[in-house]
Structure formats: C-alpha cells, structure tokens
C-alpha cells in the first residue's frame, strides 16, 4: 500500500523513524548503549532497517521504533551527548511516538495481508478472503487522532484497489473453494452474480 504511505503525513513520520534507525545503525556507541538499555528493559529485538520496495519491511521498521520508545527516551536522559540534535529532537517529541503508533496500528493489517498473499500456496480464493479481512480491519479500525485528510486518503487508496480485486472471477473462486463455500451465503442473488 505504497499509496497510503505516499501521503505527506505518513511520509514525514516514516522518514523521521527511518532517520532514527539509520543514525543508530550507523553509530557504534549510541547503538551499543541502546542495546544495553533495551536488554535491561527486557526488550530483545532491536531496530530494523527498511527497504522502500518492501512494504512489510517499512511496517517492521516503524514497529521496531515504537517497541524501543522507552529505551530510546532513556538514551536521551542518560547519554544525550551521543546523539545528534536532530535525533535527540525526534526522540524528545512525544507526539512523534503517538502518531507513529497510530500509523503502525493502521498499517498492521495491510502488512499481515501482504505477507499472507505472498505465500507459495495462496489461491485466488485466499486473496479474496484476505481482501475481505482487510476491508473489515480498515472500516473497523480506530483511527482517532489521525488527520481527516489522511484518513480520507487511506480509504481512497483502499477503494481504488477494491475495484481491481473484487471482480466476478474472484467472487467465483471464493464461492467454489471447498474451505470457504460454507462462509459464502447461498442466496439467490449470489447464484445470479456467480
């Protein structure tokens, strides 16, 4: 869902998160101190870099920043001298973490669906089922605090893909698949459409 991340609101947040990851991954002393603090807090997984062409890696990267929030803030408290002013400013901005958590929560179902659809044994019926799961997650997600224009952008991006995916062939595949047949209502209207 690169189109979701293409909105300026998400782009800025993700860019700031990637600056943090890049700084710590490229700086030996700050990274060692962060690892030490994270271990003492019981956090085992460290910062994850992302690859712009892999959506799931972007989600994993921002999720790692959210997971390490308390350790990152502790680095600022104990050893701010190890950090650049830009990185220190990002970590001290509490709204950055609040917004990043919101984006992370919004992107999680997309990441789950993409990983599932890329599996070797995924059928067209599975794709349709995962798309329906995503629709339920997107419409039912709590997006409180997100800017209205960003929410509208996300729904528009989803709706554009919806037209491509929900077509008669996908519906037929879902309808005929033995594992999903019982889940599809067998009303007269469905028979006509199939």
Steps between C-alpha positions, in 0.01 A plus 500: 500500500761745389218740414407515872859577596525757220289750692709781649383421856622139486803588290632748759448262793659205322790718388565612859483139624746394231737781603505355850566149372771618261674708767512218755596233247787719373628613842684244709487666845133607494397158367698316769347720770149451356552121496617506861196701612260290292638177648465638853134581418438151363479613137676245284434610142686809383441758227418359157598672178252526216504457128275746320394239245378259770196636680522245780856609580386862543235384745753283687740794519251746649371228731856454630526873577168487689615191692823675607340832598582473872859390430549782249367756749730358766799550267404870483474521880827324573728571202362782285861585412506190274217633284478757224264793570260374230477148645468637854216727385312213337526282811393783732190570290230298681248564222737328258458173687123544540461560126742221409296255712184608316664449160642166612157382616343613173764326286505172695205333320646600162831343598331179618299468180800565275707237680214248479429564132867459409505145639582226249169317532263798486200453272277760340237415760754572775575838344130584503463382861800705613365802315168463686694473827685821410172676421368408843820621668509828309136589559503385862836646599517777752678781326443761768755774493593455135448807281170482306674550165732207573206276598322597179817428304525150654138417417546629146813285454314194628197569277719530189644153561158366597374557147794298361470208739129452559395377159279208386795261457618557858147460632464175306831370636389574856158349436639176355788445742406209730643665813305822452180376339311487831604855585340637184129555533313293242223743425340521159670834427844340546419223253396755238819699549724189482 
